[in-house]
Coordinates of C-alpha atoms and ligand atoms in Angstrom, one line a residue:
M1 CA 64.1 86.8 91.2
A2 CA 66.5 85.9 94.1
S3 CA 66.0 82.6 95.4
S4 CA 65.2 81.6 98.7
D5 CA 68.8 80.5 100.8
Q6 CA 66.7 78.8 103.2
G7 CA 65.8 75.3 103.2
S8 CA 66.9 72.4 100.8
S9 CA 64.7 69.0 99.6
G10 CA 65.6 65.8 100.0
A11 CA 67.7 63.5 102.1
P12 CA 71.6 64.4 101.7
K13 CA 73.7 62.6 99.1
P14 CA 77.2 61.9 98.2
V15 CA 78.6 64.4 96.2
P16 CA 78.9 63.3 92.5
G17 CA 82.1 63.7 90.5
S18 CA 85.4 62.0 89.6
Y19 CA 89.2 62.7 90.4
G20 CA 90.2 60.2 87.3
L21 CA 93.3 58.0 88.2
P22 CA 95.8 59.4 90.7
V23 CA 98.1 61.7 89.2
I24 CA 97.0 61.1 85.3
G25 CA 93.7 62.1 86.3
A26 CA 95.3 65.5 87.9
V27 CA 97.4 66.2 84.7
R28 CA 95.1 65.5 82.5
D29 CA 92.8 67.9 84.1
R30 CA 95.1 70.7 84.6
L31 CA 95.7 70.8 80.9
D32 CA 92.1 70.9 80.0
F33 CA 92.0 73.9 82.3
Y34 CA 94.9 75.5 81.2
Y35 CA 94.7 74.8 77.2
F36 CA 92.0 72.3 76.2
Q37 CA 89.1 74.0 77.8
G38 CA 89.9 77.3 79.5
Q39 CA 88.8 78.1 83.1
D40 CA 85.2 78.6 82.6
K41 CA 84.4 75.6 80.2
Y42 CA 86.5 73.7 82.7
F43 CA 84.2 73.8 85.8
E44 CA 81.1 74.5 83.3
S45 CA 81.5 71.5 81.5
R46 CA 81.7 69.2 84.7
V47 CA 78.5 71.0 86.1
E48 CA 77.0 70.0 83.0
R49 CA 78.5 66.0 83.0
Y50 CA 77.6 65.5 86.6
G51 CA 74.2 67.2 86.8
S52 CA 75.1 68.9 89.7
T53 CA 76.6 72.6 91.1
V54 CA 78.3 70.8 93.7
V55 CA 80.6 68.4 92.2
R56 CA 84.1 66.5 92.8
I57 CA 86.8 67.8 90.5
N58 CA 90.6 68.2 90.7
V59 CA 92.0 72.0 90.6
P60 CA 95.2 73.4 89.3
P61 CA 98.2 73.2 90.1
G62 CA 97.9 69.0 91.1
P63 CA 101.5 67.5 90.8
F64 CA 104.4 68.2 92.1
M65 CA 103.2 71.5 93.5
A66 CA 100.1 70.5 95.1
K67 CA 99.9 67.4 97.9
D68 CA 96.7 67.2 96.9
P69 CA 94.2 68.4 94.0
R70 CA 91.0 66.9 95.1
V71 CA 88.5 69.6 96.0
V72 CA 84.6 69.7 96.7
A73 CA 83.6 72.4 94.0
V74 CA 80.6 74.8 95.1
L75 CA 79.7 76.7 92.1
D76 CA 76.4 78.2 92.6
A77 CA 75.2 80.9 94.8
K78 CA 73.6 79.0 97.4
S79 CA 76.3 76.6 98.3
F80 CA 79.0 78.9 98.0
P81 CA 78.6 80.7 101.3
V82 CA 79.5 77.9 103.1
L83 CA 83.2 79.3 102.2
F84 CA 82.6 82.2 104.6
D85 CA 81.8 80.4 107.6
M86 CA 84.3 80.2 110.0
D87 CA 82.0 77.9 112.2
K88 CA 82.2 75.4 108.7
V89 CA 85.7 75.7 107.3
E90 CA 89.1 76.4 108.5
K91 CA 91.4 78.9 106.3
K92 CA 94.8 78.0 107.1
N93 CA 97.7 78.2 104.4
L94 CA 94.9 77.9 101.6
F95 CA 95.0 81.3 100.2
T96 CA 96.5 80.6 97.1
G97 CA 94.8 77.1 97.0
T98 CA 95.9 73.7 97.1
Y99 CA 99.5 74.8 97.0
M100 CA 101.1 77.5 99.3
P101 CA 104.2 79.7 98.1
S102 CA 107.5 79.7 100.1
T103 CA 107.2 81.6 103.3
S104 CA 111.1 82.8 102.2
L105 CA 108.7 84.9 99.8
T106 CA 107.4 86.9 103.0
G107 CA 110.3 87.4 105.0
G108 CA 109.5 83.8 106.6
Y109 CA 106.5 84.5 108.2
R110 CA 102.9 83.2 107.1
V111 CA 101.2 86.7 106.3
C112 CA 97.4 87.5 107.5
S113 CA 96.3 86.1 104.3
Y114 CA 97.1 82.6 105.1
L115 CA 96.3 82.6 108.7
D116 CA 92.7 81.0 110.6
P117 CA 90.7 83.4 112.4
S118 CA 91.4 81.1 115.1
E119 CA 95.3 82.4 115.1
P120 CA 96.1 84.9 117.3
T121 CA 98.2 86.5 114.8
H122 CA 95.5 87.2 112.2
T123 CA 93.6 89.3 114.8
K124 CA 96.4 91.1 115.1
V125 CA 97.5 92.2 111.9
K126 CA 93.5 92.8 110.6
Q127 CA 93.4 95.1 113.5
M128 CA 96.3 96.9 112.1
L129 CA 95.0 96.9 108.8
F130 CA 91.5 98.1 109.9
N131 CA 93.4 101.3 111.9
L132 CA 95.4 101.9 109.0
L133 CA 92.7 102.5 106.4
L134 CA 90.6 104.3 109.4
S135 CA 93.5 106.8 110.0
R136 CA 93.9 107.7 106.3
K137 CA 90.3 107.8 105.1
D138 CA 90.4 111.6 104.8
E139 CA 93.7 111.5 102.1
V140 CA 91.7 108.9 100.0
I141 CA 89.6 111.3 97.7
P142 CA 92.3 113.7 97.0
T143 CA 95.2 111.3 96.6
F144 CA 92.7 109.3 94.5
R145 CA 91.9 112.8 92.1
S146 CA 95.8 113.4 92.1
N147 CA 96.6 110.3 90.9
F148 CA 94.3 109.5 88.4
S149 CA 93.8 112.9 86.9
G150 CA 97.6 112.6 86.0
L151 CA 96.6 109.4 84.4
L152 CA 94.2 110.8 82.2
A153 CA 96.5 113.6 81.4
T154 CA 98.7 110.9 80.2
V155 CA 95.9 109.2 78.0
E156 CA 95.1 112.5 76.0
S157 CA 98.9 113.3 75.7
E158 CA 99.4 109.4 74.4
L159 CA 96.1 109.8 72.3
A160 CA 97.3 112.8 70.7
K161 CA 100.9 111.7 69.9
D162 CA 99.8 107.9 68.9
G163 CA 96.0 107.8 68.5
K164 CA 95.9 105.4 71.3
A165 CA 96.7 104.9 74.9
E166 CA 97.1 101.2 76.7
F167 CA 95.7 101.5 80.1
N168 CA 96.7 98.8 81.8
K169 CA 100.7 100.0 81.7
L170 CA 99.7 103.6 82.9
N171 CA 97.0 101.9 85.8
D172 CA 100.0 100.0 87.0
A173 CA 101.9 102.8 87.4
T174 CA 99.5 104.7 89.1
S175 CA 97.4 102.6 91.3
F176 CA 101.0 101.6 93.1
D177 CA 101.6 105.2 93.4
F178 CA 98.0 105.8 94.6
I179 CA 98.1 103.0 97.5
G180 CA 101.3 104.3 98.7
E181 CA 100.7 107.8 99.0
A182 CA 96.9 107.4 100.3
Y183 CA 98.2 104.8 103.2
F184 CA 101.1 105.9 104.0
G185 CA 101.5 109.6 102.7
V186 CA 104.8 108.8 100.5
R187 CA 104.6 107.9 96.7
P188 CA 106.9 105.3 96.1
S189 CA 108.2 106.6 93.1
S190 CA 109.5 109.9 94.8
T191 CA 112.2 107.5 96.6
E192 CA 115.1 105.4 96.0
L193 CA 112.7 102.7 94.6
G194 CA 111.9 105.4 92.0
T195 CA 109.5 104.2 89.0
G196 CA 110.6 100.5 89.4
G197 CA 108.1 99.3 92.1
P198 CA 104.9 98.3 90.0
T199 CA 107.9 95.7 87.8
K200 CA 109.3 94.0 91.2
A201 CA 105.8 94.0 92.6
A202 CA 104.9 92.2 89.3
K203 CA 107.6 90.0 89.5
W204 CA 107.3 89.4 92.7
L205 CA 103.6 88.3 92.3
I206 CA 104.3 85.8 89.6
W207 CA 106.5 83.9 91.9
Q208 CA 103.9 83.4 94.0
L209 CA 101.0 82.9 91.3
H210 CA 102.9 81.2 88.3
P211 CA 100.7 78.1 89.2
L212 CA 97.8 79.5 88.3
V213 CA 98.2 81.4 85.0
T214 CA 99.1 80.8 81.5
L215 CA 101.7 83.3 79.8
G216 CA 100.4 82.2 76.5
L217 CA 103.6 80.1 75.6
P218 CA 103.4 76.6 74.1
M219 CA 102.5 73.9 76.8
I220 CA 105.7 71.8 76.3
L221 CA 107.3 75.3 78.0
E222 CA 105.0 76.2 80.3
E223 CA 104.3 73.1 82.0
P224 CA 108.0 72.4 83.2
L225 CA 108.2 76.0 83.8
L226 CA 105.3 77.3 85.7
H227 CA 103.2 74.2 86.7
T228 CA 105.2 71.7 88.1
F229 CA 107.8 73.6 90.3
H230 CA 108.1 76.2 92.5
L231 CA 110.2 78.8 90.9
P232 CA 113.5 79.6 93.3
P233 CA 112.2 82.2 95.7
F234 CA 116.3 83.8 96.1
L235 CA 115.5 84.8 92.0
V236 CA 113.4 87.7 93.7
K237 CA 115.0 87.9 96.8
G238 CA 116.6 91.5 95.4
D239 CA 113.2 92.9 94.8
Y240 CA 111.6 92.0 97.9
K241 CA 114.5 93.8 99.5
A242 CA 114.0 97.4 97.7
L243 CA 110.1 96.8 98.3
Y244 CA 110.6 96.2 101.9
K245 CA 112.8 99.1 102.6
Y246 CA 110.0 101.3 101.4
Y247 CA 107.6 99.9 103.7
S248 CA 109.7 100.0 106.5
T249 CA 110.6 103.8 106.1
A250 CA 107.2 105.2 104.3
G251 CA 105.3 103.0 107.0
K252 CA 106.7 103.9 110.0
Q253 CA 103.7 105.4 111.9
A254 CA 102.0 102.5 110.8
L255 CA 104.4 100.3 112.3
D256 CA 104.7 102.0 115.6
M257 CA 100.7 101.1 116.0
A258 CA 101.5 97.9 115.0
E259 CA 103.7 97.7 117.8
G260 CA 100.9 98.6 120.6
L261 CA 98.8 95.9 119.2
G262 CA 101.6 93.4 120.1
L263 CA 103.3 92.8 116.7
S264 CA 106.9 93.0 116.3
R265 CA 107.9 95.6 113.7
E266 CA 109.3 92.9 111.7
E267 CA 106.5 90.7 111.2
A268 CA 103.9 93.7 111.0
C269 CA 106.2 95.3 107.8
H270 CA 106.0 92.1 105.7
N271 CA 102.3 92.0 106.7
L272 CA 102.4 96.0 105.3
L273 CA 104.1 95.0 102.7
F274 CA 101.9 92.1 101.4
A275 CA 98.6 93.6 102.0
T276 CA 99.6 96.8 100.0
T277 CA 101.9 95.0 97.3
F278 CA 99.6 91.4 96.8
N279 CA 96.0 92.4 98.0
S280 CA 95.4 96.0 97.1
Y281 CA 98.1 96.7 94.2
G282 CA 97.4 93.3 92.9
G283 CA 93.5 93.7 93.3
L284 CA 93.6 97.2 91.8
K285 CA 95.5 96.1 89.0
V286 CA 92.6 93.8 88.1
L287 CA 89.7 95.7 88.8
F288 CA 90.2 99.1 87.1
P289 CA 90.9 97.4 83.7
G290 CA 87.6 95.1 84.5
L291 CA 85.9 98.2 85.3
L292 CA 86.7 100.3 82.2
A293 CA 86.0 97.4 80.0
N294 CA 82.6 97.3 81.3
I295 CA 81.8 100.7 81.2
A296 CA 83.4 100.9 78.0
N297 CA 81.1 98.2 76.3
G298 CA 78.5 100.1 78.1
G299 CA 78.5 102.7 75.5
E300 CA 77.5 106.2 75.1
K301 CA 73.8 105.7 76.4
L302 CA 75.5 104.7 79.8
H303 CA 77.8 107.3 79.8
E304 CA 75.4 109.9 79.2
K305 CA 73.7 108.6 82.2
L306 CA 76.9 108.5 84.5
V307 CA 77.6 112.1 83.3
A308 CA 74.5 113.3 84.4
E309 CA 74.4 111.6 87.8
I310 CA 77.9 112.4 88.5
R311 CA 78.4 116.4 87.3
G312 CA 75.0 116.5 89.4
A313 CA 75.6 115.4 92.5
V314 CA 79.3 116.9 92.4
A315 CA 77.5 120.6 91.4
E316 CA 75.2 119.9 94.4
A317 CA 78.3 119.7 96.6
G318 CA 79.5 123.0 95.6
G319 CA 81.5 121.8 92.6
K320 CA 83.5 119.2 95.2
V321 CA 83.8 115.2 95.0
T322 CA 82.9 114.7 98.7
L323 CA 82.2 111.3 100.0
G324 CA 78.8 112.9 100.8
A325 CA 78.7 113.5 96.8
V326 CA 80.0 110.2 96.1
E327 CA 77.2 108.2 98.2
K328 CA 74.5 109.9 96.1
M329 CA 75.5 108.3 93.0
E330 CA 73.3 105.4 92.9
L331 CA 74.2 104.4 89.5
T332 CA 77.9 105.0 89.6
K333 CA 77.8 102.4 92.9
S334 CA 75.6 99.7 90.8
V335 CA 78.3 100.3 87.8
V336 CA 81.2 99.2 90.3
W337 CA 78.8 96.2 92.3
E338 CA 78.3 95.1 88.8
S339 CA 81.6 94.6 87.7
L340 CA 82.4 93.1 90.7
R341 CA 80.0 90.5 90.7
L342 CA 80.4 90.0 86.9
D343 CA 84.3 89.7 86.9
P344 CA 85.1 89.1 90.0
P345 CA 88.9 89.9 90.4
V346 CA 89.7 87.2 92.9
K347 CA 87.7 83.9 91.5
F348 CA 89.1 81.1 93.5
Q349 CA 88.5 80.6 97.3
Y350 CA 89.1 77.8 99.4
G351 CA 88.2 76.2 102.9
H352 CA 88.7 72.7 104.8
A353 CA 85.9 71.4 106.1
K354 CA 85.9 71.7 110.0
K355 CA 83.7 68.9 110.7
D356 CA 81.1 66.3 108.8
L357 CA 79.2 69.3 107.2
E358 CA 75.8 68.9 105.0
I359 CA 76.4 71.4 101.9
A360 CA 72.8 72.5 100.3
S361 CA 72.6 73.9 96.8
H362 CA 69.4 74.4 94.6
D363 CA 69.0 71.4 93.9
G364 CA 69.9 69.0 97.0
V365 CA 72.1 68.6 99.9
F366 CA 75.7 66.9 99.9
Q367 CA 77.7 65.3 102.6
V368 CA 81.0 66.0 102.9
K369 CA 83.6 64.8 105.3
K370 CA 85.5 66.5 107.9
G371 CA 89.1 67.9 106.6
E372 CA 88.2 67.7 102.9
M373 CA 88.8 70.7 100.9
L374 CA 86.2 73.2 99.4
F375 CA 86.7 75.2 96.8
G376 CA 84.2 77.7 95.0
Y377 CA 84.9 79.2 91.7
Q378 CA 83.4 82.4 92.4
P379 CA 82.3 83.2 88.6
C380 CA 79.9 80.2 88.5
A381 CA 78.4 81.3 91.7
T382 CA 78.0 85.6 90.7
K383 CA 76.4 84.5 87.3
D384 CA 74.1 82.1 88.8
P385 CA 71.0 82.1 86.7
R386 CA 68.5 81.2 89.4
V387 CA 69.3 84.3 91.3
F388 CA 70.0 86.9 88.7
G389 CA 67.9 85.7 86.2
A390 CA 68.3 85.6 82.3
T391 CA 70.8 88.7 82.4
A392 CA 73.0 86.7 84.9
R393 CA 75.7 87.0 81.8
E394 CA 75.5 90.2 81.1
F395 CA 76.8 93.7 82.2
V396 CA 73.2 95.9 83.5
P397 CA 74.7 98.7 84.8
D398 CA 71.9 99.7 87.0
R399 CA 71.0 96.5 88.2
F400 CA 71.9 97.4 92.3
V401 CA 69.8 100.4 92.3
G402 CA 66.8 100.9 94.2
E403 CA 65.1 98.7 96.8
E404 CA 65.0 95.7 94.8
G405 CA 68.3 96.1 93.2
S406 CA 69.8 96.0 96.9
K407 CA 67.7 92.9 97.4
L408 CA 70.6 91.6 94.8
L409 CA 73.6 92.9 97.2
Q410 CA 73.5 89.7 99.5
Y411 CA 75.2 87.4 96.2
V412 CA 77.9 89.5 95.4
Y413 CA 80.8 87.9 96.8
W414 CA 83.6 89.7 95.4
S415 CA 85.3 90.3 98.8
N416 CA 85.3 86.7 100.7
G417 CA 81.8 87.5 102.0
R418 CA 78.5 88.9 101.2
E419 CA 78.3 92.7 99.9
T420 CA 75.7 93.0 102.8
E421 CA 78.5 92.0 105.7
S422 CA 81.3 93.4 107.2
P423 CA 84.7 92.3 107.3
S424 CA 86.1 92.0 111.1
V425 CA 88.7 90.5 113.1
A426 CA 86.9 86.8 113.4
N427 CA 86.2 86.5 109.7
K428 CA 88.6 86.6 106.5
Q429 CA 86.5 88.8 104.7
C430 CA 88.5 91.7 102.7
P431 CA 89.5 94.3 105.0
G432 CA 89.5 96.5 102.0
K433 CA 86.3 95.9 101.0
N434 CA 85.1 99.7 101.7
F435 CA 88.0 101.3 100.1
V436 CA 87.8 99.0 97.1
V437 CA 84.2 100.2 96.6
L438 CA 85.1 103.8 97.3
V439 CA 87.9 104.0 94.9
G440 CA 85.8 102.2 92.3
R441 CA 83.4 104.7 92.3
L442 CA 86.1 107.5 92.3
F443 CA 87.6 105.8 89.0
V444 CA 84.0 106.5 87.4
V445 CA 83.7 109.6 88.7
E446 CA 87.1 111.0 87.7
L447 CA 86.1 109.5 84.2
F448 CA 83.1 111.5 83.8
L449 CA 84.1 114.5 85.0
R450 CA 86.5 115.0 82.7
Y451 CA 84.9 113.2 79.6
D452 CA 81.3 113.0 78.2
T453 CA 82.2 109.6 76.5
F454 CA 85.3 107.6 75.1
D455 CA 86.2 104.5 73.0
A456 CA 88.3 101.9 73.8
S457 CA 89.0 98.5 72.7
V458 CA 88.9 95.4 74.9
G459 CA 90.9 92.6 75.1
T460 CA 92.6 90.0 77.6
E461 CA 96.2 89.9 79.6
L462 CA 97.7 87.7 82.5
L463 CA 95.3 88.8 84.8
G464 CA 92.4 89.6 83.7
T465 CA 91.4 92.1 81.2
S466 CA 93.3 94.9 78.9
V467 CA 92.0 98.0 77.5
V468 CA 93.4 100.5 74.8
F469 CA 91.6 103.9 75.1
T470 CA 90.9 105.1 71.2
G471 CA 89.7 107.9 72.0
V472 CA 87.8 110.8 74.3
T473 CA 85.5 113.3 74.2
K474 CA 86.3 116.1 76.8
A475 CA 83.7 117.4 78.8
T476 CA 81.2 120.0 77.3
S477 CA 79.3 120.8 80.7
G478 CA 79.2 120.4 84.5
P479 CA 81.9 121.1 86.9
G480 CA 84.5 119.0 85.3
S481 CA 86.8 119.3 88.1
Ligands
HEM501 C1 91.4 88.7 101.7 C2 89.5 90.3 97.6 C3 91.7 94.5 97.9 C4 93.8 93.4 102.2 C5 90.8 89.2 100.6 C6 89.7 87.6 99.8 C7 89.6 88.4 98.7 C8 89.6 89.8 98.1 C9 88.6 87.5 97.9 C10 90.0 86.4 100.8 C11 90.7 85.9 100.3 C12 90.6 84.2 100.9 O1 90.8 83.9 101.8 O2 90.0 83.2 100.0 C13 90.4 91.6 97.3 C14 89.7 92.5 95.9 C15 90.4 93.6 96.2 C16 91.1 93.6 97.5 C17 89.0 91.9 94.7 C18 90.8 94.4 95.4 C19 90.2 94.6 94.0 C20 92.2 94.9 99.0 C21 93.2 95.9 100.2 C22 93.3 95.4 101.1 C23 93.3 94.2 101.0 C24 92.8 97.6 99.2 C25 93.9 96.5 101.8 C26 94.0 96.2 103.3 C27 93.3 91.9 102.1 C28 93.9 91.6 103.4 C29 92.9 89.9 103.5 C30 92.1 89.8 102.1 C31 94.8 91.3 104.4 C32 93.0 88.6 104.3 C33 91.8 88.8 105.5 C34 91.8 88.0 106.3 O3 92.9 87.1 106.7 O4 90.6 88.0 107.0 N1 90.5 90.2 99.6 N2 91.0 92.3 98.2 N3 92.5 93.6 99.6 N4 92.2 90.9 101.7 FE1 91.5 91.8 99.9

């Protein structure tokens, strides 16, 4: 089913599409994106209009925050990976796209996500994060289990009291504590930060992401408030300071190690804060609700299969959740990848063409000039029917199981690279790649060691999916712990 990445037919063509009139075109498109069409339709309708998955479009926010909203969008599985090729694209200052939040939100530093691999600091910071994750690898399973079994106990008490339990709120508090404890051995809620960490973090995240979101308020309020000017950084200074204090104290060992890599303690700490709060916490805030929603919608038949696989592997490991046991859970792993494919938590990727390029889609080859901004909307690429067939838009839990299934993994792009490739200091692939797939699986394991099945209602919220538990059926067999 997967189409070849090799070769492309015909002579190179100019990229079709239109940016419309200056300023007016970009503002009009922004309104389509947020209010009149919504994200998916915005991109799909332009692919349809121009009959091409490589197309010239404007991306939000546009005036007055972005100097230039014009991009060449790559919207299929074949053209998208140009964004992973460090010989072809430069990834300096474009983590959030055509605008960059003020560096006063990150202590005056351009943190790792905004650095191109050609910049020496990128290597040092990314190495610091690899070292940190490696040094804490044995802590991940026990820390995950203690934090998330606590979350599920709260779900049960809220269900008993109110008949429902809002997952997102509990996940925010738990994921924030879990990450702090997993990386540094200190739960943020047990420090001076108290239980206020997730709220402070969410506020700071909004200050960076507001140009790209809608809060569901009337357009007349949101346009001037969120999409035209940057929110003033001084309004989150206090929140940032409190977060920084936690990292500078709890992260002492990591900071000692960073100094050994040639980073100043201060630059390392702002980077630790960003990688932990924005990259990791921001990621899990979106990942777990999306995964839970897909599993809830998968229904009882899927739950039964997961129960059998998970409890079988844990029983074989003497009743313990070990890395070896988790590795044996093929369906569980496939479910996590399928959720990352269907709902990639980070949907936009950008890169400036380093030289004149030819980009191949399934249907042709297109010319792009040096300096042009390339943009990928990941859901279009990872739901490409030319690769994933008629079920491309559906959640197929066992899609990646077995030899045939694993051939499709090269088309899973959530980490800003192929799932078959690895992050390194020389590329921009997410250094948390293995950690994320592991905690995704641990989440499913925890759920089905504890429950035979569960019910939940699924909706949407600011950054993704919202899930409310409406019932759980406690485990009737197996290791159960
Ligand atoms: C980069 C996704 C979790 C640290 C990225 C990028 C994506 C991504 C798409 C590339 C952005 C770009 O340059 O266009 C995710 C998702 C996560 C997650 C979906 C969770 C669900 C983590 C974790 C860490 C992390 C746990 C902890 C170390 C980073 C860093 C970068 C990055 C530092 C910049 C890499 C570089 O500059 O080479 N992530 N990430 N992320 N991620 Fe993750």
